Short mmCIF file of C-alpha atoms (C1' of nucleotides) in Angstrom, two decimals:
data_model
loop_
_atom_site.label_atom_id
_atom_site.label_comp_id
_atom_site.label_asym_id
_atom_site.label_seq_id
_atom_site.Cartn_x
_atom_site.Cartn_y
_atom_site.Cartn_z
CA UNK H 1149 -25.45 11.59 6.03
CA UNK H 1150 -24.01 10.97 9.47
CA UNK H 1151 -21.02 13.03 10.51
CA UNK H 1152 -18.49 11.79 12.96
CA UNK H 1153 -21.28 9.95 14.74
CA UNK H 1154 -21.18 6.54 16.25
CA UNK H 1155 -24.79 6.03 15.26
CA UNK H 1156 -25.20 4.32 11.92
CA UNK H 1157 -27.72 5.67 9.45
CA UNK H 1158 -30.27 3.25 7.96
CA UNK H 1159 -28.55 3.64 4.64
CA UNK H 1160 -25.24 2.20 5.81
CA UNK H 1161 -24.14 -0.52 3.43
CA UNK H 1162 -22.85 -3.96 4.37
CA UNK H 1163 -19.81 -5.64 2.90
CA UNK H 1164 -18.22 -9.03 2.83
CA UNK H 1165 -14.51 -8.68 3.42
CA UNK H 1166 -11.69 -10.86 2.12
CA UNK H 1167 -8.09 -10.94 3.26
CA UNK H 1168 -5.51 -11.57 0.51
CA UNK H 1169 -1.84 -12.12 1.34
CA UNK H 1170 1.27 -11.80 -0.80
CA UNK H 1171 3.72 -14.07 1.06
CA UNK H 1172 7.39 -13.73 0.09
CA UNK H 1173 10.56 -15.63 0.78
CA UNK H 1174 14.05 -15.43 -0.63
CA UNK H 1175 16.34 -18.31 -1.57
CA UNK H 1176 19.19 -19.01 -3.97
CA UNK H 1177 16.82 -18.62 -6.91
CA UNK H 1178 15.82 -15.18 -5.73
CA UNK H 1179 12.60 -13.65 -4.46
CA UNK H 1180 9.50 -15.84 -4.53
CA UNK H 1181 5.82 -15.48 -3.80
CA UNK H 1182 3.42 -18.16 -2.56
CA UNK H 1183 0.57 -18.98 -4.94
CA UNK H 1184 -2.39 -21.29 -4.45
CA UNK H 1185 -4.07 -23.30 -7.17
CA UNK H 1186 -7.82 -22.96 -6.79
CA UNK H 1187 -10.57 -25.24 -8.01
CA UNK H 1188 -10.72 -23.44 -11.33
CA UNK H 1189 -7.09 -24.26 -12.12
CA UNK H 1190 -5.98 -20.70 -11.63
CA UNK H 1191 -3.07 -19.63 -9.49
CA UNK H 1192 -3.70 -16.81 -7.06
CA UNK H 1193 -2.68 -15.33 -3.73
CA UNK H 1194 -3.87 -17.08 -0.57
CA UNK H 1195 -7.20 -15.53 0.35
CA UNK H 1196 -9.97 -15.98 2.92
CA UNK H 1197 -13.29 -14.35 3.55
CA UNK H 1198 -13.73 -13.09 7.09
CA UNK H 1199 -16.18 -15.51 8.74
CA UNK H 1200 -18.62 -15.06 11.60
CA UNK H 1201 -16.79 -14.71 14.87
CA UNK H 1202 -13.55 -13.70 13.17
CA UNK H 1203 -11.75 -10.38 12.73
CA UNK H 1204 -9.31 -8.92 10.22
CA UNK H 1205 -6.35 -10.04 12.32
CA UNK H 1206 -7.64 -13.48 13.18
CA UNK H 1207 -8.36 -14.17 9.51
CA UNK H 1208 -4.90 -13.14 8.35
CA UNK H 1209 -3.50 -15.32 11.12
CA UNK H 1210 -5.54 -18.24 9.83
CA UNK H 1211 -4.00 -17.85 6.41
CA UNK H 1212 -0.50 -17.73 7.82
CA UNK H 1213 -1.10 -20.66 10.11
CA UNK H 1214 -2.37 -22.69 7.23
CA UNK H 1215 0.42 -22.03 4.75
CA UNK H 1216 3.40 -20.91 6.77
CA UNK H 1217 2.71 -22.14 10.25
CA UNK H 1218 5.98 -20.74 11.59
CA UNK H 1219 5.92 -17.80 13.96
CA UNK H 1220 8.81 -15.94 12.40
CA UNK H 1221 7.39 -13.60 9.83
CA UNK H 1222 6.72 -9.95 9.15
CA UNK H 1223 3.23 -8.86 8.15
CA UNK H 1224 1.99 -5.48 7.00
CA UNK H 1225 -1.32 -4.28 5.69
CA UNK H 1226 -1.30 -2.68 2.26
CA UNK H 1227 -4.69 -1.31 1.34
CA UNK H 1228 -8.40 -1.91 1.50
CA UNK H 1229 -10.29 -1.51 -1.73
CA UNK H 1230 -13.64 -2.33 -3.29
CA UNK H 1231 -13.53 -5.48 -5.34
CA UNK H 1232 -15.87 -7.63 -7.35
CA UNK H 1233 -15.76 -10.90 -9.20
CA UNK H 1234 -17.84 -13.26 -11.26
CA UNK H 1235 -19.25 -14.94 -8.17
CA UNK H 1236 -19.62 -11.96 -5.90
CA UNK H 1237 -20.52 -9.08 -8.16
CA UNK H 1238 -19.85 -6.04 -6.04
CA UNK H 1239 -20.51 -5.96 -2.34
CA UNK H 1240 -16.94 -6.83 -1.40
CA UNK H 1241 -13.98 -5.24 0.17
CA UNK H 1242 -10.54 -6.78 -0.13
CA UNK H 1243 -7.76 -6.05 2.32
CA UNK H 1244 -4.29 -6.84 1.00
CA UNK H 1245 -1.32 -7.82 3.13
CA UNK H 1246 2.27 -8.58 2.43
CA UNK H 1247 4.21 -11.08 4.48
CA UNK H 1248 7.94 -11.85 4.67
CA UNK H 1249 9.12 -15.30 5.76
CA UNK H 1250 12.58 -16.58 6.61
CA UNK H 1251 13.68 -19.34 4.30
CA UNK H 1252 15.14 -21.64 6.93
CA UNK H 1253 11.86 -23.22 7.90
CA UNK H 1254 12.03 -26.64 6.38
CA UNK H 1255 8.48 -27.28 7.45
CA UNK H 1256 7.37 -25.18 4.57
CA UNK H 1257 8.93 -27.29 1.87
CA UNK H 1258 7.50 -30.58 3.15
CA UNK H 1259 4.12 -29.23 4.08
CA UNK H 1260 3.38 -27.38 0.90
CA UNK H 1261 3.75 -30.40 -1.32
CA UNK H 1262 0.54 -31.74 0.13
CA UNK H 1263 -1.41 -28.62 -0.76
CA UNK H 1264 -2.02 -27.13 -4.15
CA UNK H 1265 0.53 -24.52 -3.31
CA UNK H 1266 3.87 -23.43 -4.76
CA UNK H 1267 6.56 -20.79 -4.53
CA UNK H 1268 6.81 -18.80 -7.76
CA UNK H 1269 9.65 -16.59 -8.86
CA UNK H 1270 8.41 -13.03 -8.97
CA UNK H 1271 8.92 -12.54 -12.67
CA UNK H 1272 7.20 -15.84 -13.45
CA UNK H 1273 4.14 -15.16 -11.33
CA UNK H 1274 2.11 -13.81 -14.19
CA UNK H 1275 -1.44 -14.84 -15.15
CA UNK H 1276 -2.78 -13.63 -11.84
CA UNK H 1277 -6.14 -11.94 -11.98
CA UNK H 1278 -6.28 -8.17 -11.82
CA UNK H 1279 -6.97 -7.99 -8.09
CA UNK H 1280 -4.07 -10.22 -7.13
CA UNK H 1281 -1.76 -8.62 -9.66
CA UNK H 1282 -2.51 -5.25 -8.06
CA UNK H 1283 -1.75 -6.54 -4.58
CA UNK H 1284 1.46 -8.22 -5.73
CA UNK H 1285 2.67 -5.09 -7.50
CA UNK H 1286 1.84 -2.93 -4.53
CA UNK H 1287 3.66 -5.36 -2.22
CA UNK H 1288 6.79 -5.21 -4.30
CA UNK H 1289 6.66 -1.44 -4.41
CA UNK H 1290 6.36 -1.32 -0.62
CA UNK H 1291 9.10 -3.88 -0.16
CA UNK H 1292 11.45 -1.82 -2.32
CA UNK H 1293 10.61 1.33 -0.45
CA UNK H 1294 10.83 -0.10 3.04
CA UNK H 1295 13.89 -2.26 2.68
CA UNK H 1296 16.16 0.79 2.83
CA UNK H 1297 14.23 2.63 5.53
CA UNK H 1298 14.06 -0.21 8.02
CA UNK H 1299 15.54 -3.59 8.69
CA UNK H 1300 12.65 -5.62 7.29
CA UNK H 1301 14.99 -7.20 4.77
CA UNK H 1302 16.33 -9.47 7.49
CA UNK H 1303 12.89 -11.10 7.67
CA UNK H 1304 13.69 -12.67 4.31
CA UNK H 1305 17.10 -14.01 5.34
CA UNK H 1306 17.85 -17.11 7.43
CA UNK H 1307 18.84 -16.59 11.08
CA UNK H 1308 22.43 -17.18 9.99
CA UNK H 1309 23.42 -15.73 6.67
CA UNK H 1310 26.50 -14.72 4.71
CA UNK H 1311 27.08 -11.18 3.58
CA UNK H 1312 26.76 -12.27 -0.04
CA UNK H 1313 23.26 -13.56 0.66
CA UNK H 1314 22.33 -10.26 2.25
CA UNK H 1315 23.84 -8.33 -0.62
CA UNK H 1316 22.06 -10.38 -3.25
CA UNK H 1317 18.79 -9.83 -1.43
CA UNK H 1318 19.22 -6.07 -1.67
CA UNK H 1319 20.40 -6.31 -5.25
CA UNK H 1320 17.40 -8.32 -6.38
CA UNK H 1321 14.78 -6.33 -4.54
CA UNK H 1322 16.18 -2.97 -5.55
CA UNK H 1323 17.15 -4.13 -9.03
CA UNK H 1324 20.63 -2.66 -8.78
CA UNK H 1325 24.24 -3.81 -8.52
CA UNK H 1326 26.01 -3.16 -5.25
CA UNK H 1327 29.74 -2.97 -4.64
CA UNK H 1328 30.79 -5.78 -2.34
CA UNK H 1329 33.36 -3.92 -0.32
CA UNK H 1330 31.15 -0.90 0.20
CA UNK H 1331 28.24 -3.10 1.21
CA UNK H 1332 30.35 -4.74 3.91
CA UNK H 1333 31.65 -1.46 5.21
CA UNK H 1334 28.17 -0.04 5.48
CA UNK H 1335 26.72 -3.04 7.32
CA UNK H 1336 29.67 -3.23 9.71
CA UNK H 1337 29.88 0.46 10.42
CA UNK H 1338 26.17 0.63 11.16
CA UNK H 1339 26.50 -2.39 13.39
CA UNK H 1340 23.58 -4.03 11.61
CA UNK H 1341 25.10 -7.50 11.75
CA UNK H 1342 27.34 -9.39 14.14
CA UNK H 1343 29.65 -12.21 13.14
CA UNK H 1344 29.18 -15.74 14.41
CA UNK H 1345 31.88 -18.34 15.09
CA UNK H 1346 30.60 -20.40 12.25
CA UNK H 1347 31.49 -20.83 8.61
CA UNK H 1348 30.01 -22.33 5.52
CA UNK H 1349 30.76 -26.02 4.89
CA UNK H 1350 30.95 -28.01 1.68
CA UNK H 1351 31.32 -25.02 -0.57
CA UNK H 1352 33.72 -25.14 -3.50
CA UNK H 1353 35.41 -21.89 -2.58
CA UNK H 1354 36.64 -20.10 0.49
CA UNK H 1355 34.03 -20.60 3.21
CA UNK H 1356 32.18 -17.47 4.23
CA UNK H 1357 31.53 -16.42 7.79
CA UNK H 1358 27.95 -16.48 9.03
CA UNK H 1359 26.38 -13.36 10.46
CA UNK H 1360 23.20 -12.59 12.33
CA UNK H 1361 21.08 -9.47 12.48
CA UNK H 1362 22.02 -7.30 15.46
CA UNK H 1363 18.66 -6.18 16.82
CA UNK H 1364 20.12 -4.34 19.81
CA UNK H 1365 22.30 -2.12 17.64
CA UNK H 1366 19.50 -1.53 15.18
CA UNK H 1367 17.26 -0.29 17.97
CA UNK H 1368 19.91 2.24 18.98
CA UNK H 1369 20.17 3.50 15.40
CA UNK H 1370 17.74 6.33 16.19
CA UNK H 1371 14.69 4.62 14.76
CA UNK H 1372 12.79 6.38 12.07
CA UNK H 1373 15.81 8.17 10.69
CA UNK H 1374 17.45 4.93 9.66
CA UNK H 1375 18.45 4.93 6.01
CA UNK H 1376 20.58 2.59 3.96
CA UNK H 1377 20.44 4.47 0.65
CA UNK H 1378 21.94 2.15 -1.95
CA UNK X 531 -13.00 -22.43 4.85
CA UNK X 532 -12.73 -21.16 1.31
CA UNK X 533 -9.27 -20.84 -0.20
CA UNK X 534 -8.51 -18.34 -2.89
CA UNK X 535 -12.02 -18.85 -4.19
CA UNK X 536 -14.32 -16.23 -5.55
CA UNK X 537 -17.24 -18.13 -4.08
CA UNK X 538 -18.23 -16.92 -0.66
CA UNK X 539 -18.95 -19.46 2.04
CA UNK X 540 -22.25 -19.19 3.91
CA UNK X 541 -20.28 -18.21 6.99
CA UNK X 542 -18.87 -15.02 5.47
CA UNK X 543 -19.52 -12.13 7.82
CA UNK X 544 -20.90 -8.72 6.89
CA UNK X 545 -19.52 -5.41 8.03
CA UNK X 546 -20.51 -1.81 8.06
CA UNK X 547 -17.58 0.32 7.00
CA UNK X 548 -16.72 3.84 8.06
CA UNK X 549 -14.22 6.22 6.50
CA UNK X 550 -12.34 8.48 8.94
CA UNK X 551 -10.05 11.25 7.70
CA UNK X 552 -7.24 13.11 9.43
CA UNK X 553 -7.11 16.35 7.42
CA UNK X 554 -4.03 18.54 7.92
CA UNK X 555 -2.97 22.00 6.95
CA UNK X 556 -0.05 24.20 7.89
CA UNK X 557 -0.08 27.88 8.70
CA UNK X 558 1.92 30.37 10.75
CA UNK X 559 0.75 28.67 13.94
CA UNK X 560 2.09 25.34 12.73
CA UNK X 561 0.51 22.04 11.77
CA UNK X 562 -3.22 21.69 12.35
CA UNK X 563 -5.84 19.00 12.05
CA UNK X 564 -9.53 19.41 11.25
CA UNK X 565 -11.91 18.27 14.00
CA UNK X 566 -15.68 18.07 14.00
CA UNK X 567 -17.90 18.61 17.00
CA UNK X 568 -20.55 15.89 17.05
CA UNK X 569 -23.91 15.86 18.74
CA UNK X 570 -22.44 14.54 21.95
CA UNK X 571 -20.19 17.57 22.31
CA UNK X 572 -17.09 15.59 21.52
CA UNK X 573 -14.49 16.58 18.96
CA UNK X 574 -13.42 13.92 16.49
CA UNK X 575 -12.12 13.33 12.98
CA UNK X 576 -14.55 13.77 10.09
CA UNK X 577 -16.16 10.39 9.50
CA UNK X 578 -18.84 8.84 7.29
CA UNK X 579 -20.38 5.41 6.99
CA UNK X 580 -20.33 4.02 3.47
CA UNK X 581 -23.92 4.18 2.26
CA UNK X 582 -25.81 2.13 -0.31
CA UNK X 583 -24.60 2.93 -3.78
CA UNK X 584 -21.32 4.33 -2.52
CA UNK X 585 -17.76 2.99 -2.48
CA UNK X 586 -14.67 3.57 -0.36
CA UNK X 587 -13.46 6.27 -2.74
CA UNK X 588 -16.77 8.00 -3.26
CA UNK X 589 -17.29 8.22 0.48
CA UNK X 590 -13.88 9.72 1.18
CA UNK X 591 -14.59 12.18 -1.63
CA UNK X 592 -17.86 13.13 0.03
CA UNK X 593 -16.03 13.97 3.22
CA UNK X 594 -13.50 16.10 1.40
CA UNK X 595 -16.13 17.85 -0.67
CA UNK X 596 -18.05 18.66 2.48
CA UNK X 597 -15.21 20.11 4.54
CA UNK X 598 -12.50 21.11 2.11
CA UNK X 599 -14.24 21.46 -1.21
CA UNK X 600 -11.05 22.49 -2.98
CA UNK X 601 -9.48 20.11 -5.45
CA UNK X 602 -5.92 20.64 -4.34
CA UNK X 603 -5.13 18.03 -1.75
CA UNK X 604 -3.20 14.86 -1.19
CA UNK X 605 -4.99 11.81 0.17
CA UNK X 606 -3.56 8.48 1.27
CA UNK X 607 -5.13 5.47 2.92
CA UNK X 608 -3.64 4.40 6.24
CA UNK X 609 -5.18 1.20 7.51
CA UNK X 610 -8.38 -0.77 7.84
CA UNK X 611 -9.15 -2.16 11.26
CA UNK X 612 -11.99 -3.65 13.24
CA UNK X 613 -13.71 -1.09 15.41
CA UNK X 614 -16.57 -0.91 17.82
CA UNK X 615 -18.36 1.71 19.84
CA UNK X 616 -21.18 2.22 22.23
CA UNK X 617 -23.73 2.43 19.45
CA UNK X 618 -22.38 -0.18 17.07
CA UNK X 619 -20.86 -2.83 19.27
CA UNK X 620 -18.69 -4.80 16.91
CA UNK X 621 -19.62 -5.36 13.30
CA UNK X 622 -17.63 -2.44 11.99
CA UNK X 623 -14.55 -1.81 9.99
CA UNK X 624 -12.94 1.60 9.95
CA UNK X 625 -10.68 2.75 7.13
CA UNK X 626 -8.41 5.65 8.06
CA UNK X 627 -7.09 8.26 5.64
CA UNK X 628 -4.80 11.19 5.95
CA UNK X 629 -5.22 14.28 3.81
CA UNK X 630 -2.95 17.28 3.22
CA UNK X 631 -4.45 20.62 2.17
CA UNK X 632 -2.80 23.81 0.95
CA UNK X 633 -3.45 26.71 3.24
CA UNK X 634 -4.19 29.28 0.57
CA UNK X 635 -7.79 28.34 0.12
CA UNK X 636 -9.69 31.12 1.76
CA UNK X 637 -12.91 29.25 1.17
CA UNK X 638 -12.02 27.03 4.06
CA UNK X 639 -11.90 29.76 6.64
CA UNK X 640 -15.25 31.27 5.74
CA UNK X 641 -17.02 28.02 5.15
CA UNK X 642 -15.98 26.25 8.29
CA UNK X 643 -17.35 28.87 10.60
CA UNK X 644 -20.84 27.75 9.67
CA UNK X 645 -20.14 24.14 10.58
CA UNK X 646 -19.22 22.74 13.94
CA UNK X 647 -15.73 22.39 12.66
CA UNK X 648 -12.36 23.78 13.63
CA UNK X 649 -8.63 23.52 12.95
CA UNK X 650 -6.75 22.30 16.01
CA UNK X 651 -3.05 22.52 16.68
CA UNK X 652 -1.66 19.01 16.74
CA UNK X 653 -0.50 19.12 20.32
CA UNK X 654 -3.83 20.53 21.47
CA UNK X 655 -5.96 17.95 19.70
CA UNK X 656 -6.24 15.72 22.73
CA UNK X 657 -9.44 14.25 24.14
CA UNK X 658 -10.09 12.32 20.97
CA UNK X 659 -11.49 8.86 21.42
CA UNK X 660 -9.17 5.88 21.09
CA UNK X 661 -10.03 5.15 17.48
CA UNK X 662 -9.43 8.70 16.28
CA UNK X 663 -6.34 9.09 18.43
CA UNK X 664 -4.92 5.98 16.76
CA UNK X 665 -5.61 7.31 13.28
CA UNK X 666 -4.15 10.71 14.12
CA UNK X 667 -0.99 9.20 15.57
CA UNK X 668 -0.59 6.90 12.60
CA UNK X 669 -1.09 9.83 10.23
CA UNK X 670 1.63 11.84 11.91
CA UNK X 671 3.99 8.91 11.83
CA UNK X 672 3.36 8.46 8.11
CA UNK X 673 3.70 12.17 7.45
CA UNK X 674 7.07 12.23 9.20
CA UNK X 675 8.25 9.22 7.28
CA UNK X 676 7.05 10.32 3.86
CA UNK X 677 7.99 13.96 3.96
CA UNK X 678 11.66 13.12 3.38
CA UNK X 679 11.07 10.37 0.83
CA UNK X 680 8.79 12.31 -1.46
CA UNK X 681 7.60 15.83 -2.13
CA UNK X 682 4.29 15.52 -0.28
CA UNK X 683 5.35 18.34 2.01
CA UNK X 684 4.52 20.82 -0.73
CA UNK X 685 0.87 19.82 -0.40
CA UNK X 686 0.87 21.67 2.91
CA UNK X 687 2.43 24.86 1.55
CA UNK X 688 0.71 27.61 -0.46
CA UNK X 689 1.33 27.72 -4.22
CA UNK X 690 3.77 30.55 -3.56
CA UNK X 691 5.86 30.21 -0.45
CA UNK X 692 9.07 31.54 1.05
CA UNK X 693 11.96 29.27 1.91
CA UNK X 694 11.46 30.05 5.59
CA UNK X 695 7.92 28.72 5.40
CA UNK X 696 9.17 25.54 3.77
CA UNK X 697 11.92 25.17 6.34
CA UNK X 698 9.57 25.69 9.26
CA UNK X 699 7.25 23.06 7.83
CA UNK X 700 10.05 20.50 7.82
CA UNK X 701 11.23 21.59 11.23
CA UNK X 702 7.83 21.21 12.82
CA UNK X 703 6.91 17.91 11.24
CA UNK X 704 10.28 16.33 11.88
CA UNK X 705 10.69 17.99 15.27
CA UNK X 706 14.23 19.14 14.53
CA UNK X 707 16.14 22.33 13.88
CA UNK X 708 17.47 22.88 10.39
CA UNK X 709 20.31 25.13 9.32
CA UNK X 710 18.99 27.85 7.05
CA UNK X 711 21.89 27.99 4.66
CA UNK X 712 22.13 24.24 4.28
CA UNK X 713 18.38 24.00 3.72
CA UNK X 714 18.56 26.50 0.88
CA UNK X 715 21.52 24.84 -0.75
CA UNK X 716 19.78 21.47 -0.67
CA UNK X 717 16.51 22.72 -2.15
CA UNK X 718 18.29 24.69 -4.86
CA UNK X 719 20.77 22.01 -5.82
CA UNK X 720 18.00 19.42 -6.09
CA UNK X 721 15.99 21.84 -8.18
CA UNK X 722 12.96 21.26 -5.99
CA UNK X 723 11.84 24.87 -6.13
CA UNK X 724 12.00 27.67 -8.66
CA UNK X 725 12.01 31.33 -7.82
CA UNK X 726 9.24 33.70 -8.84
CA UNK X 727 9.50 37.38 -9.69
CA UNK X 728 7.55 38.23 -6.63
CA UNK X 729 8.39 39.27 -3.10
CA UNK X 730 6.67 39.59 0.22
CA UNK X 731 4.97 42.88 0.91
CA UNK X 732 4.21 44.66 4.15
CA UNK X 733 6.69 42.75 6.21
CA UNK X 734 8.76 44.52 8.81
CA UNK X 735 12.02 43.11 7.58
CA UNK X 736 13.74 42.36 4.32
CA UNK X 737 11.12 40.92 1.96
CA UNK X 738 11.65 37.31 1.01
CA UNK X 739 11.38 35.98 -2.50
CA UNK X 740 8.50 33.64 -3.30
CA UNK X 741 9.18 30.21 -4.71
CA UNK X 742 7.04 27.48 -6.20
CA UNK X 743 7.44 23.73 -6.25
CA UNK X 744 9.18 22.58 -9.44
CA UNK X 745 7.22 19.50 -10.44
CA UNK X 746 9.13 18.93 -13.68
CA UNK X 747 12.48 18.74 -11.90
CA UNK X 748 11.07 16.57 -9.16
CA UNK X 749 9.86 14.06 -11.71
CA UNK X 750 13.35 13.81 -13.17
CA UNK X 751 14.84 13.16 -9.73
CA UNK X 752 14.95 9.38 -10.24
CA UNK X 753 11.69 8.72 -8.43
CA UNK X 754 11.67 6.27 -5.59
CA UNK X 755 15.28 6.92 -4.67
CA UNK X 756 14.50 10.48 -3.73
CA UNK X 757 15.66 11.34 -0.22
CA UNK X 758 16.01 14.61 1.62
CA UNK X 759 17.56 13.25 4.82
CA UNK X 760 17.55 16.08 7.32
"C1'" DC W 1363 20.52 52.45 14.46
"C1'" DC W 1364 18.33 48.34 15.97
"C1'" DA W 1365 15.73 44.11 15.22
"C1'" DA W 1366 14.54 40.49 12.30
"C1'" DA W 1367 14.77 37.87 8.70
"C1'" DA W 1368 16.92 37.33 3.85
"C1'" DG W 1369 20.56 35.64 1.68
"C1'" DT W 1370 25.90 34.29 0.65
"C1'" DG W 1371 30.35 32.12 1.35
"C1'" DT W 1372 33.84 29.12 3.60
"C1'" DT W 1373 35.81 25.34 6.14
"C1'" DT W 1374 35.70 20.86 8.03
"C1'" DT W 1375 34.34 16.26 8.13
"C1'" DA W 1376 32.04 12.20 6.72
"C1'" DC W 1377 30.81 8.97 3.59
"C1'" DA W 1378 29.58 7.02 -0.98
"C1'" DT W 1379 31.94 5.27 -4.98
"C1'" DA W 1380 35.21 3.02 -7.59
"C1'" DC W 1381 38.83 0.09 -8.07
"C1'" DA W 1382 42.80 -2.86 -7.07
"C1'" DC W 1383 44.31 -6.53 -4.77
"C1'" DC W 1384 45.21 -10.74 -1.72
"C1'" DC W 1385 43.13 -15.09 0.50
"C1'" DA W 1386 41.10 -19.75 0.83
"C1'" DT W 1387 39.18 -23.82 -1.20
"C1'" DG W 1388 37.39 -27.48 -4.27
"C1'" DG W 1389 37.76 -29.39 -8.62
"C1'" DC V 998 46.50 -23.89 -11.31
"C1'" DC V 999 42.34 -21.77 -12.06
"C1'" DA V 1000 37.65 -20.44 -11.10
"C1'" DT V 1001 34.85 -18.68 -7.52
"C1'" DG V 1002 33.63 -16.18 -4.00
"C1'" DG V 1003 35.64 -14.23 0.63
"C1'" DG V 1004 37.72 -10.48 2.42
"C1'" DT V 1005 40.94 -5.96 2.83
"C1'" DG V 1006 42.76 -1.48 1.64
"C1'" DT V 1007 43.10 3.03 -0.57
"C1'" DA V 1008 42.18 7.20 -3.37
"C1'" DT V 1009 38.76 10.53 -4.95
"C1'" DG V 1010 34.81 13.32 -5.16
"C1'" DT V 1011 30.60 14.97 -3.31
"C1'" DA V 1012 27.71 16.49 0.14
"C1'" DA V 1013 26.35 17.28 4.98
"C1'" DA V 1014 27.18 20.18 8.99
"C1'" DA V 1015 28.66 24.14 11.33
"C1'" DC V 1016 29.47 28.86 11.28
"C1'" DA V 1017 30.51 33.47 10.17
"C1'" DC V 1018 29.16 37.02 7.53
"C1'" DT V 1019 26.61 40.70 4.57
"C1'" DT V 1020 22.11 42.68 2.92
"C1'" DT V 1021 17.58 44.65 3.13
"C1'" DT V 1022 13.66 46.70 5.29
"C1'" DG V 1023 10.40 48.65 8.74
"C1'" DG V 1024 10.07 50.89 12.93
#
DNA sequence: CCAAAAGTGTTTTACATACACCCATGG
DNA sequence: CCATGGGTGTATGTAAAACACTTTTGG
């Protein structure tokens, strides 16, 4: 057994490695995850094996380029674990990622129709295999944990959003009800958002103001100690 | 390129995988990390290649069994990344872990003397190579983040501890000063600790009461929304 | 009696929570 | 004129922060 050495022992084992991504976006229907229909008529998370000449990062980028293409996303590694399947009995490692995408990229909608790919509501994305179910569950757990400790939630909102959209995002992800007036106060006081000179159009009620995420203020918010606590 | 398939393409690349652990404990001198002196006279994190017949988990367990041996620890995976070195130019993946160990395992002290192994104060554990430096920094970042959102801090304290010990742990890891009276009130009100019928002995000042972590109360503390916010 | 740490109590301030209410707009 | 969501204001309770103070013990 080799300790802390760079030299590999003869017994070192070799693995094939796959990258599996849980890609989320948020629209009026709520939180959704991107699933791919494979040749066996099963829906699963987008997944690639790492090929010769590629790395972990380049492979995850390939997946994103293929399905999302846009540059505006948030990506975070979840966990590496041993995996096996019918075709590749055991010598595998899977690295899971979760990815957040803004919904205002129309490209997505048009592009995806051509592929065997679809956005699924979270609670309808069942019948995944065990591996993908595990990654999806872990993603959601992380999303719930991180959304209050950082500003990653804004990666799921359009560039311009209303406060109701933001509030509903937090409500759905955290599974709680939030008081409208308190939500506003908190966001304003923290300086998380700044108002734009633009309003909704063609809505059958009072038009809401659009806001954008205020990155400059967020950076000042003594990073690391940031907490929204709903 | 294979999408979401179990079948591996011919081009799938193979990797050797190493497990590197940042193992921490906390004593009167503060937070310390376990370093191993390898054959090239460099200090680094304990590390093993995954061998034939082994898995990610079994290999990390081997490392812990070798250096820590005790069962009482907390272990969490950090990240998998491509790595290379002088001896193994590129086809590697490293999976980092961080581990918290209670300091009241005397075994450690006696055992480690026989190995080329030593506890280093965090701020003195320099001259690590880039890979290990990265893992150590990431570990500390995670530790700082998680110590307020969960009770993992107690994994660094002895079974029986005084409130000053607990407070100093939080102070060192967070790099802040905490008010003694407010710290007590918070821990008591949350029911995080319960007092024992035991006191310090042989101290040259008023003996402090010993406390233990109250797991039952912690479980009731609506998990996931737990926050200490110092 | 001094030092050093244990341990208690009080006051001020901030903020989360809850709730009531008015405003604008399309149907 | 009403339903729907936008947006404002206020009262209340809880908890964080700051601090002043007493207690215990060994030297």
